[in-house]
């Protein structure tokens, strides 16, 4: 076993509502990486895994688990795992935020997964910085912390001293990224192969469906949204949308973007691609046929729009998510 100076401590914060499966999964991932690193080199650094939680008696955050008890300077990296429930209340997160700020000031790298970003954001350290969270929490995080440069299409955003991961299971991506930092890419790949998970590099938009804003309060725009949904956004123009809203075109453009966050053309593209994703998953129709079915005269244009929105070519999307993955073998992406 290496000397204490060769151990890098990674702390996992066990805040109220945290998903214990992720806490234990990350603990196992780091201990597995230790074993695989030692198999390659007995002199390899080791990961020391600790759990931290608030203690009322001492009014501070304390270490509640330590994989390698002994002296040390505290965690060099701290992770806020996900939760499956509602985002943590601000008053509940406040004591953790104070501790996280102090650890960050002492040089620790901070990371979050999924709704763990709400705890991290309470520190103020995400202000003006790029970050991600689970797509289902995107609007809630943006409303509570509007100064974050939120990009929920990304599964992991590594900003050096702060790393945020989006999807609930993205704790594997964040864990592997930290293994890469400390133990190197070879051990990271060994760990990913052993766990049968993809190494970091996926994007959240591969998985997230289009969830349009509908609770914006603009009745004229909501009427158009319902109309577009019903017809699959096929054969529509700016003029017909504005007419359906009973608005002048310039006014319609402004109000539509304010309400939905998208231009009308972008909104229609998302609706069409959403329908195409369903067809790619559930049918064996050719990609060209799907393009025509969702309203594209040019399948080449459809492929470009699909790739831009989802991050995958249609053929790659079908191979990854389709129910009949072998039925279209050899089809061009």
Coordinates of C-alpha atoms in Angstrom, one line a residue:
X1 CA 0.0 0.0 0.0
X2 CA 1.3 3.4 -0.9
X3 CA 2.2 6.1 1.6
X4 CA -0.4 8.6 2.7
X5 CA 1.0 11.2 0.3
X6 CA 0.1 8.8 -2.6
X7 CA -3.6 8.7 -1.6
X8 CA -6.0 11.1 -3.1
X9 CA -9.2 11.4 -1.1
X10 CA -12.6 11.7 -2.8
X11 CA -15.4 12.8 -0.6
X12 CA -19.1 11.9 -1.3
X13 CA -21.6 14.2 0.3
X14 CA -24.6 12.3 1.9
X15 CA -27.1 15.2 2.0
X16 CA -30.8 14.7 2.9
X17 CA -32.5 12.8 0.1
X18 CA -29.3 11.7 -1.7
X19 CA -29.7 8.5 -3.6
X20 CA -27.8 5.9 -1.6
X21 CA -27.3 3.7 -4.7
X22 CA -25.2 6.3 -6.3
X23 CA -23.2 6.9 -3.1
X24 CA -22.4 3.2 -2.8
X25 CA -21.9 2.8 -6.6
X26 CA -19.3 5.5 -6.6
X27 CA -17.6 4.0 -3.6
X28 CA -17.4 0.7 -5.4
X29 CA -16.2 2.3 -8.6
X30 CA -13.3 4.0 -6.9
X31 CA -12.3 0.9 -4.9
X32 CA -12.5 -1.2 -8.1
X33 CA -10.2 1.4 -9.8
X34 CA -7.8 1.0 -7.0
X35 CA -7.7 -2.7 -7.4
X36 CA -7.2 -2.5 -11.2
X37 CA -4.5 0.2 -10.8
X38 CA -2.6 -2.0 -8.3
X39 CA -2.8 -5.0 -10.7
X40 CA -0.9 -2.8 -13.3
X41 CA 1.5 -1.2 -10.8
X42 CA 1.9 -1.8 -7.1
X43 CA 3.3 1.8 -6.8
X44 CA 0.2 3.4 -8.3
X45 CA -1.6 6.2 -6.3
X46 CA -4.7 5.1 -4.4
X47 CA -8.1 6.6 -4.1
X48 CA -9.3 7.1 -0.5
X49 CA -13.1 7.3 -0.4
X50 CA -15.0 9.1 2.3
X51 CA -18.6 10.0 3.0
X52 CA -19.5 13.4 4.6
X53 CA -22.8 14.5 6.2
X54 CA -24.1 17.2 8.5
X55 CA -24.1 16.5 12.2
X56 CA -26.5 18.5 14.3
X57 CA -24.5 18.0 17.5
X58 CA -21.3 19.5 16.2
X59 CA -23.1 21.9 13.8
X60 CA -20.6 20.9 11.1
X61 CA -20.1 18.5 8.2
X62 CA -18.2 15.4 9.4
X63 CA -16.7 12.3 7.8
X64 CA -19.1 9.4 8.4
X65 CA -17.2 6.7 6.4
X66 CA -13.5 6.3 5.4
X67 CA -12.2 3.6 3.2
X68 CA -8.6 4.1 4.5
X69 CA -8.8 5.8 8.0
X70 CA -5.7 7.8 8.9
X71 CA -4.2 11.3 8.8
X72 CA -4.8 13.5 5.8
X73 CA -5.7 17.0 4.6
X74 CA -9.3 16.3 3.7
X75 CA -10.9 15.4 0.3
X76 CA -9.1 16.8 -2.7
X77 CA -12.3 16.1 -4.7
X78 CA -15.9 16.3 -3.5
X79 CA -19.0 14.9 -5.3
X80 CA -22.6 15.8 -4.7
X81 CA -24.5 12.6 -5.9
X82 CA -28.0 12.7 -7.4
X83 CA -31.4 12.5 -5.8
X84 CA -34.6 11.0 -7.3
X85 CA -36.8 13.4 -5.3
X86 CA -37.4 17.1 -5.5
X87 CA -34.3 19.4 -5.5
X88 CA -33.0 20.1 -2.1
X89 CA -34.5 23.2 -0.3
X90 CA -32.2 26.2 -0.1
X91 CA -32.2 26.3 3.7
X92 CA -31.3 22.6 3.9
X93 CA -28.5 23.0 1.4
X94 CA -27.0 26.1 3.2
X95 CA -24.8 24.3 5.8
X96 CA -23.3 22.1 3.0
X97 CA -22.8 25.2 0.8
X98 CA -20.7 26.9 3.6
X99 CA -18.5 23.7 3.9
X100 CA -18.1 23.3 0.2
X101 CA -17.0 26.9 -0.3
X102 CA -14.4 26.4 2.4
X103 CA -13.1 23.2 0.9
X104 CA -13.0 24.8 -2.6
X105 CA -11.0 27.7 -1.2
X106 CA -8.6 25.1 0.2
X107 CA -8.1 23.7 -3.3
X108 CA -10.7 20.9 -3.6
X109 CA -12.3 20.1 -6.9
X110 CA -16.1 20.1 -6.6
X111 CA -18.5 17.9 -8.7
X112 CA -22.2 17.2 -8.9
X113 CA -24.5 14.7 -10.5
X114 CA -28.1 15.3 -11.6
X115 CA -29.9 17.3 -8.9
X116 CA -26.7 17.5 -6.8
X117 CA -26.2 20.6 -8.9
X118 CA -28.7 22.4 -6.7
X119 CA -26.5 21.9 -3.6
X120 CA -23.4 23.0 -5.6
X121 CA -25.1 26.1 -7.0
X122 CA -26.0 27.2 -3.4
X123 CA -22.3 27.9 -3.0
X124 CA -22.4 30.7 -5.6
X125 CA -19.4 29.1 -7.3
X126 CA -21.4 28.3 -10.5
X127 CA -22.3 31.9 -11.1
X128 CA -21.4 32.8 -14.6
X129 CA -19.9 29.4 -15.3
X130 CA -21.0 26.5 -17.5
X131 CA -22.8 23.7 -15.8
X132 CA -25.2 20.8 -16.5
X133 CA -27.9 18.9 -14.7
X134 CA -30.5 16.2 -15.6
X135 CA -32.7 17.5 -18.4
X136 CA -35.8 17.1 -16.2
X137 CA -34.4 19.6 -13.7
X138 CA -33.2 22.1 -16.4
X139 CA -36.0 24.6 -16.0
X140 CA -36.0 24.4 -12.2
X141 CA -32.3 25.0 -11.9
X142 CA -32.4 27.9 -14.4
X143 CA -35.2 29.6 -12.5
X144 CA -33.5 29.2 -9.1
X145 CA -30.0 30.2 -10.4
X146 CA -30.5 32.3 -13.6
X147 CA -26.8 33.3 -13.6
X148 CA -25.6 29.8 -14.4
X149 CA -24.6 29.2 -18.0
X150 CA -26.7 26.1 -18.1
X151 CA -26.2 23.5 -20.9
X152 CA -28.4 20.5 -20.2
X153 CA -27.5 18.9 -23.5
X154 CA -24.1 18.0 -22.1
X155 CA -23.7 14.9 -19.9
X156 CA -20.5 16.2 -18.3
X157 CA -19.0 19.6 -18.2
X158 CA -15.4 19.6 -16.9
X159 CA -14.5 23.2 -16.0
X160 CA -11.3 22.3 -14.2
X161 CA -12.0 22.9 -10.5
X162 CA -15.8 22.3 -10.9
X163 CA -17.3 19.3 -12.8
X164 CA -21.0 18.8 -13.3
X165 CA -22.7 15.7 -14.7
X166 CA -26.3 15.6 -16.0
X167 CA -28.1 12.3 -16.1
X168 CA -29.1 10.4 -13.0
X169 CA -26.7 7.5 -13.9
X170 CA -24.0 10.0 -15.0
X171 CA -22.3 9.3 -11.7
X172 CA -20.4 6.6 -13.7
X173 CA -19.2 9.3 -16.1
X174 CA -18.1 11.6 -13.4
X175 CA -16.5 8.8 -11.4
X176 CA -14.5 7.6 -14.5
X177 CA -13.4 11.1 -15.2
X178 CA -11.9 11.5 -11.7
X179 CA -10.3 8.0 -12.1
X180 CA -8.8 9.3 -15.3
X181 CA -7.4 12.4 -13.5
X182 CA -5.8 10.5 -10.7
X183 CA -5.0 7.0 -12.0
X184 CA -4.7 7.7 -15.7
X185 CA -6.7 6.8 -18.9
X186 CA -5.6 3.2 -18.9
X187 CA -7.0 2.4 -15.5
X188 CA -10.1 4.5 -16.4
X189 CA -10.7 2.3 -19.5
X190 CA -10.0 -0.9 -17.5
X191 CA -12.6 0.2 -14.9
X192 CA -15.2 1.1 -17.6
X193 CA -14.7 -2.3 -19.3
X194 CA -15.0 -4.2 -16.0
X195 CA -18.3 -2.4 -15.2
X196 CA -19.6 -2.7 -18.8
X197 CA -20.3 1.0 -19.1
X198 CA -19.4 3.5 -21.7
X199 CA -16.4 5.7 -21.0
X200 CA -17.0 9.4 -20.7
X201 CA -18.0 11.1 -23.9
X202 CA -21.7 10.5 -24.2
X203 CA -24.2 13.5 -24.4
X204 CA -27.4 13.9 -22.5
X205 CA -29.3 15.0 -25.6
X206 CA -28.9 11.3 -26.9
X207 CA -31.6 10.5 -24.2
X208 CA -33.6 13.6 -23.4
X209 CA -37.0 14.0 -25.2
X210 CA -38.3 17.3 -26.3
X211 CA -40.2 18.8 -23.4
X212 CA -41.7 22.2 -24.6
X213 CA -42.6 24.9 -22.2
X214 CA -46.3 25.0 -21.8
X215 CA -46.9 26.9 -18.5
X216 CA -45.7 30.3 -19.8
X217 CA -49.1 31.9 -19.5
X218 CA -49.3 33.2 -23.1
X219 CA -52.7 31.7 -24.3
X220 CA -52.2 32.7 -28.0
X221 CA -48.8 30.9 -28.2
X222 CA -50.1 27.9 -26.2
X223 CA -52.9 27.6 -28.8
X224 CA -50.3 27.4 -31.6
X225 CA -48.2 24.9 -29.7
X226 CA -51.2 22.6 -29.3
X227 CA -52.0 23.0 -33.0
X228 CA -48.4 22.2 -34.0
X229 CA -48.4 19.1 -31.8
X230 CA -51.6 17.9 -33.3
X231 CA -50.4 18.1 -36.9
X232 CA -46.8 17.1 -36.1
X233 CA -45.5 20.5 -37.3
X234 CA -46.0 19.4 -40.9
X235 CA -46.6 21.9 -43.7
X236 CA -46.6 25.0 -41.5
X237 CA -45.2 28.4 -42.2
X238 CA -44.6 31.5 -40.1
X239 CA -47.6 33.1 -41.7
X240 CA -50.0 30.3 -40.8
X241 CA -48.7 30.1 -37.2
X242 CA -49.1 33.9 -36.8
X243 CA -52.6 33.7 -38.3
X244 CA -53.5 30.8 -36.0
X245 CA -52.4 33.0 -33.0
X246 CA -54.2 36.0 -34.4
X247 CA -51.0 38.0 -34.2
X248 CA -48.9 40.1 -36.6
X249 CA -45.8 38.1 -37.6
X250 CA -43.2 40.2 -35.9
X251 CA -45.3 40.2 -32.7
X252 CA -45.8 36.4 -33.0
X253 CA -42.0 35.8 -33.4
X254 CA -41.2 37.8 -30.3
X255 CA -43.9 36.3 -28.1
X256 CA -43.2 32.8 -29.3
X257 CA -39.5 33.0 -28.5
X258 CA -40.2 34.6 -25.1
X259 CA -42.7 31.9 -24.2
X260 CA -40.9 28.8 -25.5
X261 CA -37.2 29.8 -25.6
X262 CA -37.1 28.8 -29.3
X263 CA -37.7 30.3 -32.7
X264 CA -40.8 28.8 -34.4
X265 CA -38.6 27.0 -37.0
X266 CA -36.5 25.5 -34.2
X267 CA -39.6 24.5 -32.3
X268 CA -41.0 22.7 -35.4
X269 CA -37.7 20.9 -35.9
X270 CA -37.7 19.6 -32.4
X271 CA -41.3 18.3 -32.8
X272 CA -40.4 16.6 -36.0
X273 CA -37.2 15.1 -34.7
X274 CA -39.1 13.9 -31.6
X275 CA -41.6 12.0 -33.8
X276 CA -38.7 10.6 -35.9
X277 CA -37.0 9.3 -32.7
X278 CA -40.1 7.4 -31.8
X279 CA -40.2 5.8 -35.3
X280 CA -36.5 4.9 -35.2
X281 CA -37.0 3.2 -31.9
X282 CA -40.2 1.4 -32.7
X283 CA -40.3 0.7 -36.4
X284 CA -38.1 -0.7 -39.2
X285 CA -39.0 1.9 -41.8
X286 CA -36.1 3.3 -43.7
X287 CA -34.6 6.5 -42.6
X288 CA -35.6 8.2 -45.9
X289 CA -39.2 7.1 -45.3
X290 CA -39.2 8.4 -41.8
X291 CA -37.8 11.7 -43.0
X292 CA -40.8 12.0 -45.5
X293 CA -43.3 10.9 -42.8
X294 CA -42.3 13.6 -40.4
X295 CA -42.4 16.3 -43.1
X296 CA -39.0 16.6 -44.7
X297 CA -38.9 16.5 -48.5
X298 CA -35.1 16.2 -48.5
X299 CA -33.8 13.2 -46.3
X300 CA -30.3 14.8 -46.4
X301 CA -31.6 17.9 -44.6
X302 CA -33.5 15.7 -42.1
X303 CA -30.2 13.9 -41.3
X304 CA -28.4 17.1 -40.6
X305 CA -31.2 18.5 -38.4
X306 CA -31.5 15.2 -36.5
X307 CA -27.8 15.0 -35.8
X308 CA -27.7 18.6 -34.7
X309 CA -30.6 18.2 -32.2
X310 CA -29.8 14.7 -30.8
X311 CA -26.0 14.5 -31.3
X312 CA -26.3 11.2 -33.3
X313 CA -27.0 10.4 -36.9
X314 CA -30.4 8.7 -37.4
X315 CA -28.7 5.3 -38.2
X316 CA -26.5 5.5 -35.1
X317 CA -29.6 6.5 -33.0
X318 CA -31.5 3.4 -34.2
X319 CA -28.5 1.1 -33.6
X320 CA -28.3 2.4 -30.0
X321 CA -32.0 2.7 -29.1
X322 CA -34.0 0.7 -31.7
X323 CA -36.1 -2.3 -30.6
X324 CA -35.2 -4.1 -33.9
X325 CA -31.5 -3.3 -34.0
X326 CA -30.5 -5.9 -36.5
X327 CA -33.4 -5.4 -39.0
X328 CA -31.8 -2.5 -40.7
X329 CA -28.2 -3.6 -40.7
X330 CA -26.2 -1.9 -43.3
X331 CA -28.5 1.0 -43.7
X332 CA -26.8 4.3 -44.3
X333 CA -26.8 6.7 -41.4

